[in-house]
mmCIF file of N, CA and C in Angstrom:
data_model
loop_
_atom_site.group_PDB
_atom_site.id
_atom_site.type_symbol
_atom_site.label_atom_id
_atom_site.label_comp_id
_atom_site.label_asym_id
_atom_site.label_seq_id
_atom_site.Cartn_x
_atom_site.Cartn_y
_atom_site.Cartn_z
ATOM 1 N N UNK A 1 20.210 -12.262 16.972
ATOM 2 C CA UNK A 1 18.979 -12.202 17.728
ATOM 3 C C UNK A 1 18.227 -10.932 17.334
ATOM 4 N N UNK A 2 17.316 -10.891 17.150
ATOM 5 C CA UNK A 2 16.488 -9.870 17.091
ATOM 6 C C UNK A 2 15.824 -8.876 17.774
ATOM 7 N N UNK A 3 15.872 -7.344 17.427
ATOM 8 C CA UNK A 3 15.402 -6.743 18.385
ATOM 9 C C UNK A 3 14.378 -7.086 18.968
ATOM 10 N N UNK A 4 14.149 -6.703 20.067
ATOM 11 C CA UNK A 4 12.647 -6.948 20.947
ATOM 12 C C UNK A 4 11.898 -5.500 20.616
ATOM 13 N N UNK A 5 10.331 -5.141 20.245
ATOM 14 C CA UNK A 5 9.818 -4.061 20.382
ATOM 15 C C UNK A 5 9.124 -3.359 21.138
ATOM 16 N N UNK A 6 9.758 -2.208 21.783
ATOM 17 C CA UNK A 6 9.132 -2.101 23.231
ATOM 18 C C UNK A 6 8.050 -1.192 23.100
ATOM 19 N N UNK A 7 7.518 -0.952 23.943
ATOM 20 C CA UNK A 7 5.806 -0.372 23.823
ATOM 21 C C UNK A 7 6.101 0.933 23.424
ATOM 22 N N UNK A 8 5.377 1.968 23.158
ATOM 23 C CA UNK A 8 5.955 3.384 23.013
ATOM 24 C C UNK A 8 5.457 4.083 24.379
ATOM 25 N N UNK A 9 5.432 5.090 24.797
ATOM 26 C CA UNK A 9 5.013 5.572 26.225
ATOM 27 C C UNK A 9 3.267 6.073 25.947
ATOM 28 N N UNK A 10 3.317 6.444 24.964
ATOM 29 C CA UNK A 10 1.641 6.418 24.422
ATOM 30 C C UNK A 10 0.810 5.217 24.506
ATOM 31 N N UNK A 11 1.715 3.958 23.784
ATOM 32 C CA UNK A 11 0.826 2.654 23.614
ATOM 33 C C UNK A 11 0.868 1.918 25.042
ATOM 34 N N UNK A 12 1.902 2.361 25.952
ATOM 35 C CA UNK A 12 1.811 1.983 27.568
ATOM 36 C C UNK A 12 0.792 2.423 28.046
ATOM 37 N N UNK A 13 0.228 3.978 28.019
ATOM 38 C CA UNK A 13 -0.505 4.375 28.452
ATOM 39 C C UNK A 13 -1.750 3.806 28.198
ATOM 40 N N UNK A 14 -1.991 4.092 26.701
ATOM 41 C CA UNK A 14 -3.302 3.233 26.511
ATOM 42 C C UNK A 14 -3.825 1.743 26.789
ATOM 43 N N UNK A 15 -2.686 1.005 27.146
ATOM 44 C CA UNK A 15 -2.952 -0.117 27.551
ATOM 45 C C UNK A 15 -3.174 -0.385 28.633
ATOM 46 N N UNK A 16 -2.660 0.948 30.200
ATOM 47 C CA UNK A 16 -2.824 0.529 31.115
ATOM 48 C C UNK A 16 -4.435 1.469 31.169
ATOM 49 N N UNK A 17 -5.063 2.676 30.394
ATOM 50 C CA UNK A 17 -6.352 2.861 30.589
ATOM 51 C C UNK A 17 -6.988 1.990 30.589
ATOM 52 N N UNK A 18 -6.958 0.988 29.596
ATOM 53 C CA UNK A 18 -7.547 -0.162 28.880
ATOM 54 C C UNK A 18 -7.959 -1.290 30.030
ATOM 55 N N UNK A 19 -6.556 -1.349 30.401
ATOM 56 C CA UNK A 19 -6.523 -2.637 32.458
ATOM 57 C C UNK A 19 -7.172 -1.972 33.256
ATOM 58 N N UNK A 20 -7.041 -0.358 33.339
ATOM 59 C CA UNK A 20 -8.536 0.065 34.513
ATOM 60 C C UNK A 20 -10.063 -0.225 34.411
ATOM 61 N N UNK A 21 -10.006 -0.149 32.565
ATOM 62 C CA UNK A 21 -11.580 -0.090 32.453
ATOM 63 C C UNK A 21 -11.887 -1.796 32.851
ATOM 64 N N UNK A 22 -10.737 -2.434 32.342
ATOM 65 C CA UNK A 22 -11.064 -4.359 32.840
ATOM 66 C C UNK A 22 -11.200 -4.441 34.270
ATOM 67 N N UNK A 23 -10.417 -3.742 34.465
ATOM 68 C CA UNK A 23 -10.815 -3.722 36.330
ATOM 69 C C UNK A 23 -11.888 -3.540 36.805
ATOM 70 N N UNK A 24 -12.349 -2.823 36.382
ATOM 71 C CA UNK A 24 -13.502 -2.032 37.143
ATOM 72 C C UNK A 24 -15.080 -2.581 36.198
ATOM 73 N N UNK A 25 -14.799 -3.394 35.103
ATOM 74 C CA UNK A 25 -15.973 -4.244 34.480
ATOM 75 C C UNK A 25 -16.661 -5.304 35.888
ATOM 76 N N UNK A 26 -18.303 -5.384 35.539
ATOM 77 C CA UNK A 26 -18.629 -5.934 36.501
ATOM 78 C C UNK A 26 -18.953 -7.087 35.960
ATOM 79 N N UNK A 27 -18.758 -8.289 36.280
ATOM 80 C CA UNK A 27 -19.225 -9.474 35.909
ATOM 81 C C UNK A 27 -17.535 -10.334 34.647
ATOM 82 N N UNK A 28 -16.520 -9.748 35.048
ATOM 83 C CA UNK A 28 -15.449 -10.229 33.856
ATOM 84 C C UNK A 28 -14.690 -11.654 34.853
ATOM 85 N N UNK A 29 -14.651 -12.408 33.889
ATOM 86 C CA UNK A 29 -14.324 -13.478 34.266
ATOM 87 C C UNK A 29 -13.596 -14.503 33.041
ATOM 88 N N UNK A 30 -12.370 -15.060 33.692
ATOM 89 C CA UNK A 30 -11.930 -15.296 32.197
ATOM 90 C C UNK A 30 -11.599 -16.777 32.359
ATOM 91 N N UNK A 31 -11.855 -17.348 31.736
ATOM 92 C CA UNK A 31 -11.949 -19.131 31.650
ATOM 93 C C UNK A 31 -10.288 -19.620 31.606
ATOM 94 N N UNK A 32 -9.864 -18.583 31.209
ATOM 95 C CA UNK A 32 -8.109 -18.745 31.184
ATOM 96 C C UNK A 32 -7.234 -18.310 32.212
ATOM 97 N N UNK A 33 -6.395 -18.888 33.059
ATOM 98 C CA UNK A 33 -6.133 -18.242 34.240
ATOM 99 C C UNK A 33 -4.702 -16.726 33.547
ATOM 100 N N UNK A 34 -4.267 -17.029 32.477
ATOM 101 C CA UNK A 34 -3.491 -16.128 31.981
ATOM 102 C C UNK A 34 -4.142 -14.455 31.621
ATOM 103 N N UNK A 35 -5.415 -14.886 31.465
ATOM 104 C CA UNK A 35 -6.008 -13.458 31.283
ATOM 105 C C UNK A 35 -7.116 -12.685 32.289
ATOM 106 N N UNK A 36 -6.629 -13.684 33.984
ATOM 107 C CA UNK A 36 -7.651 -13.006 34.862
ATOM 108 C C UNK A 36 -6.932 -11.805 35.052
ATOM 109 N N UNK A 37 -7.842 -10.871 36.175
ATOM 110 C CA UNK A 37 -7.555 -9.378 36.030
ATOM 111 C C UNK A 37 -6.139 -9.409 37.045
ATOM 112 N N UNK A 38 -5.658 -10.613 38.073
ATOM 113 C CA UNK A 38 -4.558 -10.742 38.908
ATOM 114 C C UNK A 38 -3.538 -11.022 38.164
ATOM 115 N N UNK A 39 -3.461 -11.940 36.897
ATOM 116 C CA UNK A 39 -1.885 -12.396 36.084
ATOM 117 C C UNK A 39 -2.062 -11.052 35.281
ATOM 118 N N UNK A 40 -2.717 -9.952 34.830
ATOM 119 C CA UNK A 40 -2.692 -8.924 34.202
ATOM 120 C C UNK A 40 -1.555 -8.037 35.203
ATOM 121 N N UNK A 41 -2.862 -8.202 36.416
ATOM 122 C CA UNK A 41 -1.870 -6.714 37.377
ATOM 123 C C UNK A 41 -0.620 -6.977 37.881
ATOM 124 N N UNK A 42 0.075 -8.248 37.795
ATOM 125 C CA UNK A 42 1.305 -9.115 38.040
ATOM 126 C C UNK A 42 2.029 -8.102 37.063
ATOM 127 N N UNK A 43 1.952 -8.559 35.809
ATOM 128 C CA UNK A 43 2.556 -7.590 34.490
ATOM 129 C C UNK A 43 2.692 -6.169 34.826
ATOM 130 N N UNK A 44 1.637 -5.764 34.824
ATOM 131 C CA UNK A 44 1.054 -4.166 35.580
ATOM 132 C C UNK A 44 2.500 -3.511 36.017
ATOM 133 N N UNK A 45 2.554 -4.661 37.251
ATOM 134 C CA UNK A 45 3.151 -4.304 38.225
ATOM 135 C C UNK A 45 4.777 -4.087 38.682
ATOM 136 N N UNK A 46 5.034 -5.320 37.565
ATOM 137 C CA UNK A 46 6.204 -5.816 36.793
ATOM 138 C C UNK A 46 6.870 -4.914 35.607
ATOM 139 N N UNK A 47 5.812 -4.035 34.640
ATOM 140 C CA UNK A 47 6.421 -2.832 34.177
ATOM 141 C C UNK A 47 6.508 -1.813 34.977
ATOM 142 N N UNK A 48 5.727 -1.535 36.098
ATOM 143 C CA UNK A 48 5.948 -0.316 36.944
ATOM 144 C C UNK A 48 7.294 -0.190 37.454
ATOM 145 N N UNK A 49 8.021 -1.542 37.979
ATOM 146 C CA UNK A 49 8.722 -1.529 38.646
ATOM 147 C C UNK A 49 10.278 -1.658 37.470
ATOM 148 N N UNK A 50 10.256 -2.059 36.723
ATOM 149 C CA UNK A 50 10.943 -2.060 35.315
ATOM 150 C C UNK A 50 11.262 -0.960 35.246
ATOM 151 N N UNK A 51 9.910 0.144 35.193
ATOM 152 C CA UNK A 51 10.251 1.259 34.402
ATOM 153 C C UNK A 51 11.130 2.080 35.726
ATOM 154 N N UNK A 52 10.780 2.113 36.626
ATOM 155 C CA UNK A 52 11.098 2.938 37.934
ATOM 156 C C UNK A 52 12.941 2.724 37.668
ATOM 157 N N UNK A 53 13.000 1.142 37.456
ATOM 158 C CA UNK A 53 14.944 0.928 37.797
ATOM 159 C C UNK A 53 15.097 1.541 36.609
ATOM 160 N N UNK A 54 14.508 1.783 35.323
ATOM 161 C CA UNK A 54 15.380 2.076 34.518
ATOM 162 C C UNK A 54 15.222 3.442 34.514
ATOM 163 N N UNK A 55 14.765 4.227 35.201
ATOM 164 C CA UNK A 55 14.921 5.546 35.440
ATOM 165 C C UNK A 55 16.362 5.775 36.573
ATOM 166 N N UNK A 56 16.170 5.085 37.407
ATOM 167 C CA UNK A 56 16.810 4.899 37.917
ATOM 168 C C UNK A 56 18.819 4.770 37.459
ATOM 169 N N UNK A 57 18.944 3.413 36.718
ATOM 170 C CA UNK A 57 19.559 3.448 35.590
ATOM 171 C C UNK A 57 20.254 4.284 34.946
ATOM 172 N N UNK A 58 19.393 4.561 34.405
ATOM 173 C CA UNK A 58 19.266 6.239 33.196
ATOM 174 C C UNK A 58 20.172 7.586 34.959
ATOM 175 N N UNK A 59 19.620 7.883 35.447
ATOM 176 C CA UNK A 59 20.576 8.850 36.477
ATOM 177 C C UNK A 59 21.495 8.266 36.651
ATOM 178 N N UNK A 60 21.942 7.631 36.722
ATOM 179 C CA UNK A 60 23.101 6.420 37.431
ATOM 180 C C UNK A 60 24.104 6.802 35.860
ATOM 181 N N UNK A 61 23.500 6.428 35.231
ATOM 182 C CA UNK A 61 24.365 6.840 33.928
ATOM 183 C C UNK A 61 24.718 8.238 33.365
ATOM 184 N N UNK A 62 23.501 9.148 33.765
ATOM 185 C CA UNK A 62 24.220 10.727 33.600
ATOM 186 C C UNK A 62 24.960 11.024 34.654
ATOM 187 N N UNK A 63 25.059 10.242 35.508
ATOM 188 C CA UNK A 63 25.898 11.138 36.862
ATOM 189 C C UNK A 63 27.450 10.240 36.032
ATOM 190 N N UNK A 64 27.715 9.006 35.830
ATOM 191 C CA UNK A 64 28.839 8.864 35.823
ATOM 192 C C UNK A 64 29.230 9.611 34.292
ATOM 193 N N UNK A 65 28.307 9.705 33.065
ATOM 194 C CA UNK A 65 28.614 10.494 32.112
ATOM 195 C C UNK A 65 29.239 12.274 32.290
ATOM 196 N N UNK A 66 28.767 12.533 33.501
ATOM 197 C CA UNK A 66 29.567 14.000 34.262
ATOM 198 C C UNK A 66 30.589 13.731 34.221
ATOM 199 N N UNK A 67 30.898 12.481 35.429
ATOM 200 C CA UNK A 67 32.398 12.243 36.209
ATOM 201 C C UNK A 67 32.867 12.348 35.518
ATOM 202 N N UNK A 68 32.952 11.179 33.908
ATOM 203 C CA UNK A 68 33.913 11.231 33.149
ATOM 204 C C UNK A 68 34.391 12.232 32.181
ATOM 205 N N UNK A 69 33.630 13.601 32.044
ATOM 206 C CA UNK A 69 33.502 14.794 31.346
ATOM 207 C C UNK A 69 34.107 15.444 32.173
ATOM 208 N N UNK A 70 34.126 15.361 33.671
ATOM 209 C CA UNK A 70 35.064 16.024 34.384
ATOM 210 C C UNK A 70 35.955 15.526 34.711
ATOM 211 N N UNK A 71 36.389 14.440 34.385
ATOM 212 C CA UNK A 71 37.885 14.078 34.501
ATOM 213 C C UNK A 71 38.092 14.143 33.606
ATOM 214 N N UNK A 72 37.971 13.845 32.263
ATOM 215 C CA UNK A 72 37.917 14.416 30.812
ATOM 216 C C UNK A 72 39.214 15.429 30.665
ATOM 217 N N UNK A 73 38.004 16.674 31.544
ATOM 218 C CA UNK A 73 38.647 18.046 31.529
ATOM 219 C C UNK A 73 39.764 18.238 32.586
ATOM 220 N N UNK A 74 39.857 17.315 33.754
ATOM 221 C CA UNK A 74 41.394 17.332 34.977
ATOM 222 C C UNK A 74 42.279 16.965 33.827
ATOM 223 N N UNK A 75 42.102 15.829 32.743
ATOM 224 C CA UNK A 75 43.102 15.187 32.112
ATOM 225 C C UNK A 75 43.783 16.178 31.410
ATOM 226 N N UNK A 76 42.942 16.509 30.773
ATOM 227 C CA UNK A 76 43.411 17.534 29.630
ATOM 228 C C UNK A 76 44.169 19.070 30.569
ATOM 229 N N UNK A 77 43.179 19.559 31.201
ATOM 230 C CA UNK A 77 44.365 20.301 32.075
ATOM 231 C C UNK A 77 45.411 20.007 33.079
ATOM 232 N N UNK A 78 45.943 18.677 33.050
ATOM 233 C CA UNK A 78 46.768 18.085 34.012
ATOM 234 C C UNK A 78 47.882 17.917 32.936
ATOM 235 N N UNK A 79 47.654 17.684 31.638
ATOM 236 C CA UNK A 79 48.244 17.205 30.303
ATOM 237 C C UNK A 79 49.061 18.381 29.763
ATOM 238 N N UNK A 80 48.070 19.540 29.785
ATOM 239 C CA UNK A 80 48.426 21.248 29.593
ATOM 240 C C UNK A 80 49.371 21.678 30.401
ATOM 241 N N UNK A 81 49.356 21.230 31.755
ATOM 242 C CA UNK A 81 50.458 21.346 32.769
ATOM 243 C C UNK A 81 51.806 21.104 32.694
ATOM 244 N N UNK A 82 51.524 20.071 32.518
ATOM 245 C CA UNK A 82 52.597 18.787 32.273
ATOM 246 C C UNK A 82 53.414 19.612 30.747
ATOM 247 N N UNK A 83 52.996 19.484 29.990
ATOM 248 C CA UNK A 83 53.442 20.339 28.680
ATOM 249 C C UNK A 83 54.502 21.542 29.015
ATOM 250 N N UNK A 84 53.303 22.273 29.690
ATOM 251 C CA UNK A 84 54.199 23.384 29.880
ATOM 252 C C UNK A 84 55.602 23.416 31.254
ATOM 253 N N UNK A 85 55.562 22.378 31.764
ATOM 254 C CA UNK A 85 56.689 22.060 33.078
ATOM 255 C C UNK A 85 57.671 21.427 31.279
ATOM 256 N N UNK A 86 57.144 20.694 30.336
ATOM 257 C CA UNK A 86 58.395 19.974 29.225
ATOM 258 C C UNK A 86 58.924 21.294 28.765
ATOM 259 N N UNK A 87 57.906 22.030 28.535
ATOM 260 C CA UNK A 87 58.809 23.711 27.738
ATOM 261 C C UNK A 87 59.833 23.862 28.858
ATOM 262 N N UNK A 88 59.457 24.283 29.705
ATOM 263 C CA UNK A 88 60.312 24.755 31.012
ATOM 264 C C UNK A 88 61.437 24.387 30.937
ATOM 265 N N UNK A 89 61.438 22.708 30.810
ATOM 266 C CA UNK A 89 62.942 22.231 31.367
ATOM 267 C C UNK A 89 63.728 22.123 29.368
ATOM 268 N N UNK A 90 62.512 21.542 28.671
ATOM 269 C CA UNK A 90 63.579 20.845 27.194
ATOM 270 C C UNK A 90 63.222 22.332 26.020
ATOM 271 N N UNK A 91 62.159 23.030 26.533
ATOM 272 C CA UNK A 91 62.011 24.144 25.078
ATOM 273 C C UNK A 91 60.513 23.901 24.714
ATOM 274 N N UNK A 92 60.301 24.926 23.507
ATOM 275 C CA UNK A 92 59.360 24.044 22.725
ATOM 276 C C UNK A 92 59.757 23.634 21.486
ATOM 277 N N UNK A 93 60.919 23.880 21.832
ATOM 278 C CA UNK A 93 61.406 23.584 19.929
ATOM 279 C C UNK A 93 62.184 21.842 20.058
ATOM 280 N N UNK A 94 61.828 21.090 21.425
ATOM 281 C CA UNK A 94 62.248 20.395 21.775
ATOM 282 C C UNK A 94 61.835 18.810 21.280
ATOM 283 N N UNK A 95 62.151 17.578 20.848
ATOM 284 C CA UNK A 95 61.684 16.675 20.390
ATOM 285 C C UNK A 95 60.684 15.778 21.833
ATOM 286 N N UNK A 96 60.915 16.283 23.192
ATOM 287 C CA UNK A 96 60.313 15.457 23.887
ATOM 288 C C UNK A 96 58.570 16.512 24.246
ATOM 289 N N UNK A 97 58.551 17.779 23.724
ATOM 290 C CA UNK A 97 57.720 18.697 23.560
ATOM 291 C C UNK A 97 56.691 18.019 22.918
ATOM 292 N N UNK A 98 57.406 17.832 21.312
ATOM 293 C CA UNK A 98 56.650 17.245 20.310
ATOM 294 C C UNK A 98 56.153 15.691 20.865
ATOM 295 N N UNK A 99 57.009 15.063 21.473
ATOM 296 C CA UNK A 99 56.485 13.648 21.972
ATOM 297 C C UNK A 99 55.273 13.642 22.311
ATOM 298 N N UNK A 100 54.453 14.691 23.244
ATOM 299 C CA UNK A 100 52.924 15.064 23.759
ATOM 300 C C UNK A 100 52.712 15.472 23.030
ATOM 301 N N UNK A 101 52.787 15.458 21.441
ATOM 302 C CA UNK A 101 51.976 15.776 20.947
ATOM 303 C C UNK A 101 51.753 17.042 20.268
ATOM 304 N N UNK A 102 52.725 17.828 20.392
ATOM 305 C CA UNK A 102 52.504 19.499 20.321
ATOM 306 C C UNK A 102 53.564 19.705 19.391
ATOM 307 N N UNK A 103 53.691 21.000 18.561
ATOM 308 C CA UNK A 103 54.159 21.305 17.167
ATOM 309 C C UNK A 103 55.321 22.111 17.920
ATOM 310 N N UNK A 104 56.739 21.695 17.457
ATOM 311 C CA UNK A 104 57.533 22.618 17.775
ATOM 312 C C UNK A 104 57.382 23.850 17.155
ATOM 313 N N UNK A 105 58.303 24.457 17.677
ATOM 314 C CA UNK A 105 58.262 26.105 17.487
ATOM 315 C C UNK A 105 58.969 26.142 16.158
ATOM 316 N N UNK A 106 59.543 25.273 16.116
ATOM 317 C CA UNK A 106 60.104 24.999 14.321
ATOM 318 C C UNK A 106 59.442 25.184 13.170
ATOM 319 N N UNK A 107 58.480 24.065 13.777
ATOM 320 C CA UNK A 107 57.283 23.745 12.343
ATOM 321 C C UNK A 107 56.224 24.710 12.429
ATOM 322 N N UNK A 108 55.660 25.623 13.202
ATOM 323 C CA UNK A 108 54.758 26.605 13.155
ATOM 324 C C UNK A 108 54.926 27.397 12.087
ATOM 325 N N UNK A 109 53.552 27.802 11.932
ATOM 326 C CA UNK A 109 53.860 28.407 10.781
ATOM 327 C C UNK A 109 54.033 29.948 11.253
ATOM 328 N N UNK A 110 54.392 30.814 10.318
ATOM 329 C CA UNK A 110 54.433 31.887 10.616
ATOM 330 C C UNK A 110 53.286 32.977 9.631
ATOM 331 N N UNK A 111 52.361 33.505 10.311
ATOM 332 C CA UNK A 111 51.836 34.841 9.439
ATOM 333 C C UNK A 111 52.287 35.535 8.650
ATOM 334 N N UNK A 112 52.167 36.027 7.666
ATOM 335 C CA UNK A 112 52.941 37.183 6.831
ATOM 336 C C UNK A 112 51.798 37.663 6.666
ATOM 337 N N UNK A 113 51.227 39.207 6.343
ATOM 338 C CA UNK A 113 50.937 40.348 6.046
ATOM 339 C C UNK A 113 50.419 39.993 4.457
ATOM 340 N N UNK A 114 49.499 40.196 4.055
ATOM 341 C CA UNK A 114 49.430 40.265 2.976
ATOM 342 C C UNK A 114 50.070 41.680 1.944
ATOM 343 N N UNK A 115 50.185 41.247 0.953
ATOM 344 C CA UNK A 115 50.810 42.368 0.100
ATOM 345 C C UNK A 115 49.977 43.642 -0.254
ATOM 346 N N UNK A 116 50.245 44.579 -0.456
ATOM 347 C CA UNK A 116 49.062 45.848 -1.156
ATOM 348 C C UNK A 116 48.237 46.363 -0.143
ATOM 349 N N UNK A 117 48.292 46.217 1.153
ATOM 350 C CA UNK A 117 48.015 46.976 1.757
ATOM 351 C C UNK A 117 46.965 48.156 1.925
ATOM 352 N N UNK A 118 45.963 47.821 1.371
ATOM 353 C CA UNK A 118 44.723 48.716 1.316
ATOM 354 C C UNK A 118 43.822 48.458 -0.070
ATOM 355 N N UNK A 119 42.524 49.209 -0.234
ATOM 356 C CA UNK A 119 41.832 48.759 -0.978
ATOM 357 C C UNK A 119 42.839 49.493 -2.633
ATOM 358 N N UNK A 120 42.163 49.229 -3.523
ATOM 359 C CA UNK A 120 42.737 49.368 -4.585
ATOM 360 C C UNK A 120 41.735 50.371 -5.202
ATOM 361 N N UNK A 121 41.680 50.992 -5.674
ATOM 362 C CA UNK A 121 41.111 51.961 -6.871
ATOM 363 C C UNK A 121 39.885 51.612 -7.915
ATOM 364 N N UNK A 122 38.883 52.103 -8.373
ATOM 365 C CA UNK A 122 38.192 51.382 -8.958
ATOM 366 C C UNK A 122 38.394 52.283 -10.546
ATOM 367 N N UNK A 123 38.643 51.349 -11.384
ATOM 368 C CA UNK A 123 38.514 52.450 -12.520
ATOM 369 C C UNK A 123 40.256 51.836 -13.263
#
């Protein structure tokens, strides 16, 4: 199916200047009942109310996009918890450590110092 193309908020605008100036023409009368100035303001009225829910919508969706960023973050520090109660009882050098996910104390690597120890001499 194909996208549908929706108005831009500019070409909304200009279209609803466009329905005031039809409004307010004196003598407009349209032989078609689809283009009197009442099946217009039907539409009108019908994007107003469109646009309102989908604002609407749109909050409805950043508020639950929070929730889940903050449970997100309970998870992950409930997870961190949990981890550190597995050190407690099995280690970290422990295979049920590594089960969540985390590098025993085995496989870490270790730092070393680089060699030479200061700048070198020029010349």
């Amino acid at each position: 199916m194909a996208k549908k193309i929706r108005l831009s908020p500019s070409q909304l605008a200009e279209m609803k200047a466009e329905f005031q100036n039809l409004k307010t023409m004196d003598g407009y009368e349209s032989h078609k009942p689809d283009f009197e100035v009442a099946a217009i303001q039907a539409v009108d009225t019908s994007i107003d109310a469109l646009l309102a829910q989908e604002a609407q919508v749109k909050n409805q969706l950043a508020s639950i996009s929070d929730q889940i960023a903050d449970k997100g973050r309970e998870y992950i520090d409930k997870m961190n918890g949990a981890a550190q109660q597995v050190v407690a009882k099995f280690g970290d050098d422990s295979a049920e450590y590594q089960s969540l996910g985390r590098k025993r104390k085995s496989e870490r690597r270790t730092r070393r110092p680089k060699s030479g120890g200061g700048d070198m001499p020029n010349g």
